[in-house]
Each structure stands twice: as C-alpha cells, then as structure tokens.
Amino acid sequence: MSPKPETAPYRTAFDRHHPAGHDERREAALSRFETLGFPTRRDEAWRFTDLKKLHRAVFAPAEGAIHAVPDLVPWRFAGDAHRIVLVNGRFARELSQVGDLPKGVIFGSLAANPALIEQTFDPTDTEGGQAFTALNAALFADGFALVVPAGVHLDVPVEIVHWGAASGRSFHLRHLIALGAGATATVIETYAGQGDYWTNAVTTVRLDAGAKLRHAKLQDESSLAIHFAQVRADLASDARYESFVLTLGGNLSRHDSAVLYGGADATCGLFGAYLLRGEQEATNATFVDHAVPSCTTTEVFKGVVDERAHGVFLGSIMVRQDAQKTNANQLNKNLLLSPRAAVDTKPQLEILADDVKCSHGATVGDLDEEALFYLEARGIPAPEARRMLIEAFAADAIDQIEDDVDLRAHFVTQVQRWLGGGAK
Amino acid sequence: MLKISGLQAKILSGREVLKGIDLNVKAGEVHAIMGPNGSGKSTLAGILAGKPGYEVTGGSVTYQGKDLLSLSADERAREGVFLAFQYPVEIPGVNNMYFLRAALNAVRRHRGEAELDAGQFLKAVRAKLKELEIGDDLLQRGVNVGFSGGEKKRNEIFQMAMLEPKLALLDETDSGLDIDALKLVSNGINKLRSPDRAMVLITHYQRLLDYVEPDHIHVLSQGKIVMSGDKSLAAELEKTGYAAFGDAA
Ligand SMILES: Nc1ncnc2c1ncn2[C@@H]1O[C@H](COP(=O)(O)OP(=O)(O)O)[C@@H](O)[C@H]1O
Ligand SMILES: [Mg+2]
C-alpha cells in the first residue's frame, strides 16, 4: 500500500533522525502510520471529532532547541513534589528539581535512561493501535520514566510539567510508569503551552501485584494546540490504577485510557472533568478489558461545555467470559451552558460473563435554575452563583480522588482559574 | 417599608394567579398572610423575591422608596429582602458554610462593610448559633443536601439570622415541622423581630401564630386579599376554615 500523502513530512523527519536499518521497530511503526494515515470520521473511534483541525498545518516534529519558558507556577502542584520539566518534548534539566528518592527508584528523562526505552514498546505500536500510537513509536524523542521497585512507597508525588512553545511543530512524548509488587506512587502530569502545536503522548503503565498508582493529569494546553494522549495500563492481581484527567485547554484534544486486567482483584478508577468553551473539542475515551475474574472498574466523567465547544465521552467496558464477579460502573454527566454547545456521550458495556454487577449512565442537562435562584436570593450575584454551581458539578469528579486533599485542591484551583475567565 | 399596590401577575405561559393585591408593611411590623392551598401565597412571595417564571401584568411594588420589581433577585437580597423558601433547594457540592460566607460577603460589600475572612465568619456563625440555640451539625454539609424537612427550615432561619434582612418573607416556614422544630423555628423568628425589620409570615395553618404573634393578618384567596384584621382573625379562621372563601380545605 502506498503511504497516505499527509504522512510525508513525518517520513522526512524520521529519515533524518533514524537512518535506514537503524531501528526496525521504529521503521515498522512508521510504515504502519503511513498505511493508516490520519483517522477520518469513518473510523468509529473518531466519528464525533472534527478532524479538519488536524489538517490545517503540517506539524513536523520539533527539534531540540528550547525556547524561553514562562513562570510555570500557575500550573504547578502547590505541595511537595519531585519535579521535572519537559519543553517541546524534551527534558529541560535546568528547570527540573528532583530530591532524594528512595533506593532503587528511577525518575527522570526517558532518553537519559536508554535501558528503559525497551519497556515502553507495546504490540499496539505496530498493530491494532491508532495511527498516532504508531507515529509516536516511530518518532518519540523523550518523555519521563518512573520506576519504583517492589515494596517501595513513594510518599512524595512526582510531577511532570510539559511546556509546548514551538508553533507548527509536533512533540512525540513517550512515558513509562512501572511499579513493582506492592509499590505505591502518585504521578501528576501537566501539559501547557503557547501557540499552535501538537502534543502526541503515549504512556505505558505496568503495575505488578498489589501496586497502587494514582495518575493525575492537567491538560491546559494553548487554546490553539492539538493534544492527543494515550495511556495503556497493564494491571497484575490486586493492583490499583487510579486516573484523574482535567481537560481545560487545547483546541482539539483527546485522552485515551486503556486498562487491561491481568490478575484477579485488581481495581481501576478512571475519573475526569472537562471544561470547554470557545470552539474547543475534547474527547475522553476509555477502554477497560475485564479478562479475569473479580476486578472492579469505576468511571466518573463530568463535562461542562459552553459557547460552541464540543465534548465527547466514549466509554467502553468489555467483560469477557471468564471475568465472573466483575464490578463495573460508568457514569458520564454533562452540563451544557449554551445553546450552541454540544455533547456526544457513548457509554458502552459488553458483557459475556453472567455473574457480574455492571451499570452505566449518561446525562446531558442545563444548569439547575432553581439552585441558581436560591443562591441569587441570598444576594450572590448571578455570575458568581453560576460559577459556584459549575465548580460544584466538576468537584463531583474531583472528589473521586478520595484520600488526597492536596491533589483535590490542585484541581479545584485549576477549575477556579478556568471559571475566572481562563486568563493565562 | 413595603407597599404593594394593585399587583397582578400570571405564571409565564399560564393563567393569572394574583388578581390585584394591596398590602402595606411598615418597619417593625409582622404580617401574617393566610389562605388555602393554591391561593397564590408562594407566587406573591416569589414575585417579591424576584423568582423567574412569573409575569407582572399590573400594579407596583415599592420597597424602601425603590421600584422593587426593577431589581434583579440578587440585588433585592443585597438590599435586604430575604425569602425563606417553602421548599429549600438542595445544592450538591456547594458547602453550606462556603455558600453562606459568599452570601454574607456579597451583602456586606453592598452595604459598604468589610468582607469577613474565614476566621471572622466562623466567629459570627458561632455567635449566631448560640443566640438561636441551634446546633452546628448542618454547617459542613452540602446546602440542604439530605436535610430533613425540619433541618431545611432551620437552615433558612439560620441564614436569615446571618444575613440580617430588613424585609423577611417566610413562606410556610412552619409547615411539616414537629412541635420541637416548630418551637425552635418560632423562637428564631421572635429573636429576629426588631423595630427596623419587617416580616411577612405566609402560612396555611394558625399553629405558627400560637408562637409568633402577628400585628396584622390577611386572608388571601384566589389571588386576592379578601379580609384583613388583627391577630384575633386567626382564631376565627381556625373555627370556620377557609370554606367561607371558596375553598374546601
Ligand atoms: N410553576 C407553576 N406552573 C404552573 N402553575 C403554577 C406554578 N406555580 C404555581 N402555580 C399555580 O398557581 C396557583 C398559586 O400557586 P401558589 O402561589 O403556589 O399557591 P399557595 O402558595 O398559596 O399554595 C396554583 O393554582 C398553582 O397550581
Ligand atoms: Mg405555597
């Protein structure tokens, strides 16, 4: 099959950095991308998305140069953290600050830990995955790696701030999070930037038996930017993967979480909130594969969509024949704040086992007029009353992060910043 | 303080509910408005507080020399109008204390007073709870979320005490209360009576008036005040019911 024409600039960039025969796996991934090309509305996974936004420019991969970076404090987690900063897809040492880590823990740039790169590859890089997964596998230059050995509890969170500032360029980031048996960690990722760029991030998560990962992400990219992120998490028995994604930025964005249970009694919580305005379009997609018994999945996503923005939730839970005693609950609630705002929501359960507890639900509604009047009748000005109700709506998803007050506060602060007019 | 003249109103895209109401309330007075279900009591209270969904088709309302109906609901509240809701609204995710501080500070800003910080606010709350002899168990919950009927009404009275309105409209604050809750609520109302505050108690039953003595009683029936008198009118109504005013209740 001949390559799709839109893929040519990526081949040019690839050939410059990866001479022929240099890396077969990257070569295979690029060929796959060339065959697939960009998705279209005919692809089920993308049928709600306006993909014209992807074609408005050629986003050649960014080269190494680091641009001036503004003060990142508005986006940063306020509590203690080991922090690294990546700029335009590459580690920025002078902006990073990692304290003393427990013995055996690795946290830093992926490129600086070449031995770990191997672990980030996944069959979906070259088969069965999205076009952007393949493109990422071919082109990624850097990302972060966190490795926590068995039994080690990382009490201080690790924070990764990505700043994008190369207009017309793409950043292909590859991240690895690997927790040994019984290890625990909290990862806080932030994506922000300036200009018209494209972030394409792929994260591989491997949790050994009994490991617990809390994975939080703030997507507050430039209002012109494109942001695609995929997380694929493999869970051994008794492991817990908890993810919270707050989507505030980007012109076109998508976050995909795929969770594969490999052992019994593992759990995952996939939570998120998206607050959109202007002409923003954002998708949250989840795929959870219950292939083994006694695993529990909880999903709560809340959307606030204003002006002409478009929010999409695609939730898919597969309960295979052997996955008895599965618990799976999926909820997506949306608030439409303007007559031209739109939401598409598709929660889906496919159940092939018989002894399971599963539920799913989706709602799309307006702000509660009665509640609004109640607040106003106490003297609270209408705009403030609206903000209070919107914040409360989003907080419902944030509150799913049950036992971490500081992390909840981080996201509440970000929501309040958005409500304050989105000034940045 | 409040002068209602010939007020006529209809439900938006519905029928006429108020058919010419005249009412004069002076500072320091307590008026009771009684009447059968569906006579328009809540509609009147809602229109005075600025609730959407109604259309005023005639008459006027003057409050402290201002055209009340030209103000938005939040402006009215900041000017000192308080409506205790017949059905207080549950607002999940909005903490009661956070909400009340936002409200109090909005009112204080309007009055040209300094806003209260969290510590000052907590102190004010404690003092008010003590004065009203009510517990602090509801403060950290979502606004009215999961409250019993009595707790909701108690919360309304507490908000009123904190916001110190000039004109309090209490819509069936007595209904659905057991005798202890009724005493607690009426105790609150009595404590808030003051020479520069006017109150309008809307009630279906005479019961509340055993605890709170009004200066004037009006009977509302089918959108009109059909009778006004002093507190003895309540006892009379208790005997005859509203039947004489065209209602079976
Ligand atoms: N939102 C509404 N939509 C339609 N009819 C209403 C609405 N609110 C009140 N009404 C009607 O208006 C009339 C007066 O209601 P209301 O003021 O609630 O009476 P009261 O408080 O005296 O029981 C009743 O006939 C009631 O059914
Ligand atoms: Mg009523």
XYZ file of C-alpha atoms and ligand atoms in Angstrom:
701
model
C 0.000 0.000 0.000
C 1.311 3.457 -0.813
C 1.743 5.922 2.038
C -1.021 8.447 2.685
C 0.169 11.844 1.406
C -0.243 13.640 4.754
C 2.363 11.319 6.260
C 5.242 12.512 4.037
C 6.662 15.220 6.351
C 6.906 12.662 9.122
C 8.869 10.285 6.873
C 11.279 13.116 6.062
C 11.833 13.836 9.741
C 12.134 10.155 10.519
C 14.778 9.531 7.861
C 16.851 12.410 9.194
C 16.982 11.016 12.720
C 16.803 7.290 12.126
C 18.977 6.123 9.232
C 17.705 3.049 7.373
C 18.215 -0.199 9.257
C 18.893 1.718 12.474
C 15.810 0.612 14.361
C 13.455 -1.928 12.860
C 10.708 -1.389 15.342
C 10.557 2.342 14.735
C 10.651 1.646 10.996
C 7.741 -0.788 11.309
C 5.768 1.745 13.352
C 6.305 4.456 10.773
C 5.186 2.142 7.962
C 2.067 1.406 9.879
C 1.411 5.117 10.307
C 1.985 5.648 6.588
C -0.546 2.964 5.790
C -3.177 4.234 8.205
C -2.731 7.984 7.662
C -4.704 10.339 9.851
C -8.049 8.980 11.048
C -11.259 10.095 9.396
C -14.839 10.254 10.573
C -15.308 6.794 9.142
C -13.165 5.455 11.984
C -15.632 4.556 14.721
C -13.304 5.937 17.409
C -13.160 9.329 15.709
C -16.607 9.748 14.273
C -17.604 12.567 16.612
C -14.414 14.527 16.021
C -13.917 17.389 13.601
C -10.610 16.272 12.117
C -10.245 19.293 9.860
C -8.370 20.864 12.730
C -5.619 18.298 12.242
C -5.110 19.157 8.621
C -4.719 22.900 8.939
C -0.922 22.605 9.196
C 1.966 20.192 8.829
C 3.274 19.574 12.304
C 6.828 18.426 11.695
C 8.491 17.073 14.832
C 10.161 19.740 16.964
C 13.933 19.834 17.006
C 15.901 20.130 20.219
C 16.059 23.893 20.712
C 14.465 25.015 23.945
C 12.541 28.249 23.897
C 12.135 30.685 26.764
C 9.718 29.268 29.309
C 7.454 31.470 31.432
C 6.847 31.049 35.124
C 5.070 27.694 35.435
C 3.735 28.299 38.946
C 0.101 28.792 37.867
C 0.029 25.205 36.604
C 2.187 23.577 39.199
C 1.135 21.394 42.072
C 1.447 23.501 45.231
C 2.577 20.698 47.541
C 5.919 18.931 47.779
C 6.936 17.077 44.632
C 9.900 15.755 42.686
C 9.502 17.863 39.574
C 10.805 17.547 36.063
C 10.016 19.879 33.200
C 9.972 18.971 29.533
C 9.946 21.652 26.851
C 8.879 20.927 23.292
C 9.048 17.230 24.009
C 12.490 17.169 25.622
C 13.796 17.103 29.147
C 14.859 20.522 30.475
C 17.378 19.821 33.189
C 17.778 23.416 34.406
C 14.027 23.645 35.090
C 13.790 20.316 36.886
C 14.252 19.580 40.538
C 14.265 16.032 41.820
C 15.008 15.492 45.501
C 16.332 12.399 47.199
C 14.474 9.343 46.004
C 14.140 6.074 47.899
C 16.709 3.447 46.945
C 16.144 1.899 43.549
C 13.630 4.483 42.344
C 14.274 5.964 38.928
C 12.585 9.208 37.978
C 13.697 11.409 35.120
C 14.019 11.709 31.380
C 13.339 8.554 29.368
C 16.051 9.434 26.850
C 18.530 9.620 29.710
C 17.605 6.043 30.680
C 18.018 4.174 27.372
C 17.704 0.799 29.090
C 14.065 1.635 29.905
C 13.030 2.541 26.375
C 12.554 -1.111 25.516
C 9.908 -1.380 28.223
C 7.772 1.343 26.674
C 7.148 -0.608 23.472
C 3.839 -2.340 23.162
C 2.320 -4.516 20.431
C -0.200 -1.766 19.664
C 2.678 0.387 18.423
C 2.756 -1.613 15.220
C -0.535 -3.497 15.226
C -4.101 -2.809 16.267
C -3.418 0.636 17.734
C -4.272 4.091 16.492
C -2.303 5.883 13.806
C -0.964 8.289 16.412
C 0.352 5.450 18.557
C 2.373 4.203 15.615
C 3.581 7.707 14.758
C 4.616 8.168 18.375
C 6.538 4.883 18.394
C 8.412 5.958 15.292
C 9.249 9.481 16.343
C 9.371 9.885 20.108
C 12.469 11.649 21.322
C 11.929 11.810 25.061
C 9.406 11.619 27.881
C 9.586 10.680 31.518
C 10.264 7.388 33.242
C 9.258 6.420 36.740
C 10.323 3.048 38.069
C 9.541 2.095 41.659
C 10.899 -1.240 42.911
C 8.760 -3.761 44.755
C 7.613 -2.748 48.197
C 8.722 0.876 47.927
C 6.238 3.627 48.803
C 6.978 6.903 47.130
C 5.403 9.290 49.627
C 6.191 12.477 47.734
C 4.446 12.776 44.353
C 6.410 13.073 41.136
C 5.373 15.934 38.891
C 5.984 16.288 35.175
C 5.258 19.617 33.536
C 5.324 19.731 29.764
C 5.595 23.135 28.133
C 4.941 23.411 24.409
C 6.043 26.521 22.575
C 7.048 25.603 19.042
C 4.242 26.699 16.740
C 3.647 24.455 13.777
C 5.598 21.594 15.386
C 4.685 18.295 16.969
C 6.056 16.745 20.157
C 6.040 12.980 20.409
C 6.424 12.034 24.042
C 6.764 8.558 25.416
C 6.392 7.915 29.117
C 6.900 4.876 31.295
C 5.485 4.200 34.739
C 6.452 0.827 36.216
C 5.642 -0.135 39.789
C 6.944 -3.324 41.336
C 4.844 -5.556 43.565
C 3.253 -3.628 46.425
C 4.848 -0.327 45.384
C 2.856 2.921 45.509
C 3.266 6.260 43.776
C 1.444 9.426 42.743
C 2.183 10.975 39.358
C 0.999 14.476 38.492
C 1.300 15.468 34.840
C 0.654 18.884 33.380
C 0.528 19.978 29.761
C 0.528 23.676 28.985
C 1.965 25.939 26.339
C 1.734 28.746 23.875
C 0.998 28.721 20.169
C -0.234 26.319 17.547
C 1.498 22.986 18.175
C 0.611 19.329 18.502
C 1.373 17.191 21.559
C 1.238 13.430 20.971
C 1.954 11.482 24.158
C 1.880 7.743 24.818
C 2.239 6.382 28.340
C 2.926 2.777 29.239
C 1.853 1.808 32.755
C 2.811 -1.529 34.285
C 1.620 -2.368 37.770
C 2.847 -5.551 39.408
C 0.785 -7.415 42.003
C -0.618 -5.143 44.686
C 0.973 -1.976 43.264
C -1.022 1.248 43.542
C -0.679 4.161 41.170
C -2.508 7.452 41.330
C -2.106 9.149 37.974
C -3.326 12.727 37.733
C -3.187 14.929 34.690
C -3.981 18.533 33.912
C -4.400 19.269 30.221
C -4.293 23.040 29.900
C -2.608 23.351 26.527
C -2.622 26.529 24.493
C -6.078 27.293 23.118
C -4.699 26.729 19.593
C -2.992 23.436 20.313
C -3.792 19.837 19.479
C -3.285 17.321 22.262
C -3.560 13.560 21.922
C -2.620 11.299 24.790
C -2.899 7.588 25.258
C -2.364 5.614 28.402
C -2.218 1.839 28.340
C -2.132 0.232 31.737
C -1.460 -3.429 32.496
C -2.571 -4.469 35.967
C -1.470 -7.605 37.784
C -3.607 -9.065 40.577
C -4.599 -6.739 43.439
C -3.140 -3.735 41.679
C -4.933 -0.398 41.581
C -4.733 2.160 38.803
C -6.450 5.444 39.513
C -6.512 8.186 36.974
C -7.928 11.697 37.054
C -7.751 13.903 33.979
C -8.776 17.541 33.998
C -9.210 18.889 30.487
C -9.255 22.671 30.212
C -7.087 23.566 27.244
C -6.351 22.737 23.654
C -8.333 23.397 20.524
C -8.639 19.710 19.655
C -7.814 17.127 22.287
C -8.255 13.540 23.183
C -7.271 11.378 26.123
C -7.481 7.604 25.732
C -7.130 5.268 28.691
C -6.879 1.547 28.092
C -6.779 -0.708 31.124
C -6.063 -4.424 30.866
C -6.582 -6.623 33.870
C -4.069 -9.440 34.026
C -4.879 -10.778 37.504
C -7.825 -11.083 39.864
C -8.939 -8.499 42.453
C -7.371 -5.554 40.701
C -9.278 -2.268 40.527
C -9.225 0.856 38.484
C -10.854 4.245 38.860
C -10.968 6.367 35.740
C -12.126 9.858 36.558
C -12.147 13.141 34.767
C -13.678 16.511 34.182
C -13.648 18.586 31.012
C -14.499 22.274 30.915
C -14.696 23.629 27.407
C -15.543 26.906 25.743
C -14.935 28.766 22.508
C -14.534 26.250 19.706
C -12.777 23.628 21.791
C -13.322 20.000 21.037
C -12.278 17.362 23.558
C -12.726 13.606 23.770
C -12.249 11.346 26.762
C -12.182 7.716 25.738
C -11.792 4.706 27.975
C -11.423 1.042 27.238
C -11.314 -1.427 30.106
C -10.772 -5.099 29.410
C -12.003 -7.463 32.118
C -10.380 -10.702 31.033
C -10.009 -12.167 34.534
C -12.414 -12.538 37.493
C -13.141 -10.243 40.422
C -11.894 -6.911 39.164
C -13.626 -3.595 39.801
C -13.861 -0.610 37.482
C -15.348 2.764 38.401
C -15.605 5.598 35.913
C -16.904 9.098 36.606
C -16.550 11.835 33.994
C -18.174 15.245 34.255
C -18.351 17.708 31.396
C -19.075 21.436 31.339
C -19.480 22.723 27.822
C -20.009 26.388 26.973
C -20.248 28.575 23.857
C -19.649 26.498 20.700
C -17.493 23.842 22.307
C -17.946 20.107 21.840
C -17.333 17.420 24.454
C -17.181 13.710 23.695
C -17.155 10.756 26.074
C -16.558 7.278 24.696
C -16.560 4.648 27.377
C -16.173 1.011 26.612
C -16.031 -1.808 29.128
C -15.531 -5.363 27.964
C -16.386 -8.160 30.385
C -15.106 -11.416 28.942
C -16.481 -14.854 29.591
C -14.054 -15.709 32.391
C -14.458 -12.407 34.174
C -17.005 -13.530 36.781
C -17.603 -11.314 39.819
C -16.761 -8.236 37.803
C -17.916 -4.895 39.171
C -18.101 -2.126 36.617
C -19.781 1.250 36.889
C -19.575 4.007 34.386
C -21.046 7.468 34.666
C -20.818 10.495 32.403
C -22.705 13.685 33.262
C -22.679 16.851 31.226
C -23.740 20.413 31.704
C -24.499 22.434 28.592
C -24.128 26.151 29.247
C -25.032 27.471 25.840
C -27.496 26.531 23.123
C -24.648 26.031 20.641
C -22.578 23.810 22.897
C -22.718 20.093 22.142
C -22.012 16.782 23.790
C -21.782 13.263 22.429
C -21.695 10.563 25.046
C -21.428 6.851 24.423
C -21.058 4.675 27.495
C -20.859 1.042 26.450
C -20.798 -2.270 28.238
C -20.196 -5.569 26.546
C -20.842 -8.414 28.963
C -20.077 -12.025 28.179
C -19.947 -13.322 31.773
C -23.112 -13.982 33.796
C -22.192 -13.288 37.424
C -21.358 -9.579 37.245
C -22.526 -6.234 38.605
C -22.417 -3.583 35.925
C -24.082 -0.248 35.347
C -23.667 2.725 33.112
C -25.340 6.048 32.688
C -25.084 9.328 30.867
C -26.875 12.636 31.252
C -26.831 15.963 29.461
C -28.569 18.872 31.159
C -28.646 22.582 31.887
C -27.668 24.484 34.979
C -30.280 23.981 37.712
C -32.422 27.135 37.559
C -33.903 26.527 40.997
C -30.475 26.260 42.572
C -29.372 29.380 40.724
C -32.324 31.331 42.080
C -31.707 30.044 45.590
C -28.145 31.378 45.521
C -29.221 34.681 43.992
C -31.986 35.041 46.554
C -29.237 35.134 49.179
C -27.520 38.065 47.476
C -24.917 36.177 45.469
C -24.531 37.896 42.076
C -25.693 35.768 39.151
C -22.223 35.226 37.579
C -20.805 34.108 40.933
C -23.796 31.843 41.525
C -23.203 30.220 38.134
C -19.528 29.722 38.942
C -20.410 28.101 42.264
C -22.738 25.622 40.592
C -20.291 24.784 37.811
C -17.487 24.277 40.304
C -19.699 22.006 42.393
C -20.580 19.999 39.295
C -16.931 19.440 38.383
C -15.968 18.864 42.015
C -18.081 15.748 41.982
C -15.468 14.144 39.714
C -12.513 15.674 41.590
C -13.882 14.302 44.863
C -13.398 10.802 43.488
C -9.734 11.291 44.436
C -10.765 10.268 47.889
C -7.811 10.391 50.198
C -5.624 13.137 48.779
C -6.666 16.592 49.945
C -3.729 18.388 48.284
C -4.337 16.832 44.907
C -8.038 17.648 45.076
C -7.133 21.237 45.973
C -4.769 21.353 42.961
C -7.603 20.573 40.575
C -10.177 22.764 42.329
C -7.725 25.666 41.971
C -7.364 24.927 38.257
C -11.134 24.773 37.789
C -11.476 28.090 39.599
C -8.827 29.568 37.316
C -10.857 28.413 34.326
C -14.032 29.861 35.827
C -12.244 33.133 36.450
C -12.176 33.676 32.700
C -9.459 31.318 31.559
C -6.850 34.074 31.678
C -3.399 32.682 31.008
C -41.089 49.774 54.057
C -43.084 47.694 51.562
C -46.033 48.983 49.590
C -47.816 46.686 47.189
C -50.486 48.335 45.031
C -52.877 46.524 42.735
C -50.345 43.788 41.993
C -51.451 41.458 39.230
C -49.354 38.607 37.945
C -49.510 35.449 35.930
C -47.457 32.319 35.592
C -45.359 32.623 32.433
C -47.353 30.959 29.676
C -50.065 30.237 32.231
C -53.002 31.747 33.969
C -53.392 34.804 36.137
C -52.638 33.981 39.773
C -52.528 37.352 41.553
C -55.536 39.498 40.815
C -54.846 42.854 42.447
C -53.039 42.717 45.781
C -52.734 45.734 48.075
C -50.531 45.488 51.122
C -48.642 47.946 53.299
C -45.948 46.720 55.645
C -44.142 49.105 57.968
C -40.767 48.600 59.666
C -41.134 46.642 62.898
C -44.412 45.013 61.864
C -45.167 41.329 61.500
C -47.865 40.476 58.980
C -49.321 37.040 58.505
C -50.766 36.027 55.158
C -53.036 33.046 55.423
C -55.021 31.253 52.823
C -55.910 27.941 51.269
C -53.550 25.959 49.067
C -53.261 27.383 45.603
C -54.476 30.840 46.606
C -51.237 32.466 45.389
C -49.205 32.874 48.603
C -45.987 31.416 47.237
C -46.474 33.256 43.973
C -46.635 36.539 45.873
C -43.512 35.714 47.871
C -41.697 34.579 44.732
C -42.531 37.733 42.823
C -41.336 39.883 45.709
C -38.050 37.972 45.827
C -37.527 38.081 42.061
C -38.108 34.433 41.204
C -38.191 33.850 37.446
C -41.224 32.297 35.821
C -43.817 34.961 36.527
C -45.033 37.967 34.617
C -46.317 41.023 36.439
C -49.278 42.283 34.440
C -50.309 45.216 36.612
C -49.696 47.223 39.756
C -46.480 48.156 41.519
C -44.270 47.280 44.478
C -42.254 49.902 46.318
C -39.610 48.823 48.805
C -37.815 51.493 50.798
C -38.800 54.020 48.168
C -37.429 51.907 45.284
C -39.264 50.139 42.497
C -38.664 46.611 43.791
C -39.718 44.870 40.598
C -36.997 46.590 38.564
C -34.255 44.967 40.655
C -32.752 41.543 39.980
C -33.183 38.834 42.601
C -29.623 39.173 43.897
C -29.916 42.979 44.063
C -33.097 42.641 46.105
C -31.383 40.283 48.511
C -28.465 42.650 48.934
C -30.970 45.456 49.568
C -32.298 43.426 52.480
C -35.127 41.284 51.097
C -34.993 37.711 52.368
C -37.195 34.837 51.250
C -37.328 31.743 53.432
C -38.281 29.125 50.846
C -41.270 26.865 51.251
C -39.116 24.212 49.570
C -35.431 24.999 50.159
C -33.360 23.784 47.211
C -30.731 21.058 47.591
C -27.414 22.076 46.026
C -24.989 19.143 45.981
C -21.321 20.054 46.040
C -21.805 23.546 47.465
C -20.787 23.574 51.097
C -23.235 25.317 53.431
C -20.554 27.438 55.115
C -18.902 28.389 51.815
C -22.273 29.387 50.397
C -23.286 31.422 53.419
C -19.980 33.263 53.542
C -20.292 34.133 49.845
C -23.809 35.422 50.525
C -22.899 37.379 53.634
C -19.888 38.948 51.960
C -21.968 39.918 48.922
C -24.424 41.653 51.257
C -21.617 43.273 53.261
C -19.870 44.577 50.134
C -23.159 46.121 49.089
C -23.553 47.789 52.467
C -20.021 49.140 52.244
C -18.804 46.883 55.038
C -15.556 44.909 55.001
C -15.783 41.259 53.930
C -15.282 38.641 56.619
C -12.381 36.234 56.311
C -12.842 32.575 57.193
C -11.950 33.109 60.869
C -14.169 36.137 61.371
C -17.005 34.388 59.604
C -16.717 31.319 61.807
C -16.874 33.527 64.875
C -20.016 35.245 63.609
C -21.565 31.861 62.867
C -20.816 30.548 66.353
C -22.333 33.626 67.979
C -25.499 33.347 65.898
C -25.923 29.635 66.568
C -25.678 30.326 70.272
C -28.159 33.163 70.116
C -30.672 30.999 68.252
C -29.878 27.951 70.379
C -29.282 25.730 67.376
C -26.595 23.122 66.745
C -23.719 23.291 64.252
C -24.391 19.893 62.706
C -25.577 21.222 59.338
C -22.774 23.623 58.610
C -20.289 21.391 56.822
C -22.807 19.650 54.608
C -23.891 20.484 51.087
C -26.573 23.183 51.001
C -29.767 21.433 52.134
C -28.484 18.111 50.783
C -30.146 15.244 52.575
C -31.623 17.564 55.200
C -34.925 16.579 56.780
C -37.849 18.963 56.345
C -37.204 20.434 59.770
C -33.473 20.820 59.134
C -34.160 22.688 55.930
C -36.429 25.163 57.700
C -33.931 25.576 60.497
C -31.270 26.313 57.898
C -33.488 29.004 56.371
C -33.925 30.705 59.742
C -30.209 30.497 60.380
C -29.436 32.104 57.017
C -31.932 34.843 57.806
C -30.244 35.491 61.143
C -26.815 35.698 59.495
C -27.904 37.979 56.655
C -29.972 40.308 58.890
C -32.518 41.343 56.269
C -34.819 44.352 56.503
C -37.767 42.541 54.988
C -38.187 38.840 55.696
C -40.710 36.815 53.715
C -41.253 33.413 55.312
C -43.116 31.025 53.075
C -44.700 28.242 55.141
C -41.646 28.023 57.347
C -43.894 26.209 59.826
C -45.268 23.509 57.577
C -44.130 19.944 58.064
C -42.489 20.613 61.435
C -42.971 18.624 64.601
C -43.634 20.572 67.759
C -39.957 20.832 68.822
C -38.845 22.035 65.408
C -41.743 24.479 65.333
C -40.666 25.918 68.688
C -37.080 26.216 67.511
C -38.112 27.978 64.317
C -40.571 30.336 66.005
C -38.037 31.094 68.702
C -35.685 32.142 65.901
C -38.323 34.321 64.296
C -39.156 36.017 67.597
C -35.494 36.717 68.290
C -35.179 38.385 64.906
C -38.150 40.655 65.412
C -36.872 44.183 65.597
C -38.150 47.743 65.212
C -36.339 48.199 61.907
C -37.204 44.830 60.404
C -40.486 43.856 58.803
C -41.699 40.286 58.491
C -44.327 38.639 56.351
C -45.275 35.164 57.545
C -47.028 33.063 54.984
C -48.852 30.152 56.486
C -51.627 27.746 55.817
C -52.222 26.943 59.470
C -52.937 29.021 62.522
C -50.471 26.930 64.560
C -47.397 29.133 63.960
C -49.341 32.130 65.211
C -49.615 30.485 68.641
C -45.873 31.061 68.904
C -45.323 34.171 66.816
C -47.826 36.936 67.393
C -48.511 38.946 64.247
C -49.600 42.582 64.200
C -51.830 42.043 61.176
C -53.427 39.068 59.482
C -54.579 38.929 55.877
C -56.526 36.227 54.159
C -55.522 35.510 50.569
C -57.997 33.655 48.410
C -57.910 33.130 44.670
C -55.282 35.778 44.179
C -56.899 38.497 46.265
C -56.719 39.652 49.863
C -60.287 39.105 50.943
C -60.015 40.019 54.597
C -57.572 41.777 56.933
C -57.621 42.109 60.680
C -55.621 41.800 63.873
C -54.408 38.579 65.480
C -57.899 37.562 66.583
C -58.682 36.784 62.946
C -56.517 33.682 63.192
C -58.608 32.124 65.913
C -61.745 32.828 63.924
C -60.307 31.170 60.830
C -59.352 28.185 62.905
C -63.028 27.678 63.704
C -64.555 28.381 60.321
C -61.772 27.195 57.994
C -61.273 28.739 54.579
C -64.608 27.431 53.341
C -66.176 30.844 53.507
C -63.577 31.987 50.972
C -64.398 29.368 48.429
C -62.059 26.575 49.464
C -62.803 23.198 50.938
C -59.579 22.969 52.993
N -44.690 26.936 38.134
C -46.020 26.846 38.050
N -46.574 26.387 36.915
C -47.927 26.298 36.784
N -48.780 26.648 37.755
C -48.298 27.113 38.907
C -46.888 27.237 39.128
N -46.692 27.731 40.356
C -47.920 27.912 40.884
N -48.890 27.559 40.025
C -50.305 27.630 40.248
O -50.595 28.941 40.701
C -51.535 28.893 41.755
C -50.977 29.532 43.012
O -49.940 28.733 43.491
P -49.132 29.118 44.800
O -48.744 30.543 44.732
O -48.027 28.125 44.930
O -50.204 28.892 45.939
P -50.035 28.717 47.511
O -48.640 29.022 47.873
O -50.997 29.673 48.080
O -50.421 27.319 47.822
C -51.912 27.445 41.949
O -53.075 27.204 41.206
C -50.757 26.700 41.362
O -51.163 25.462 40.869
Mg -47.130 27.821 48.803
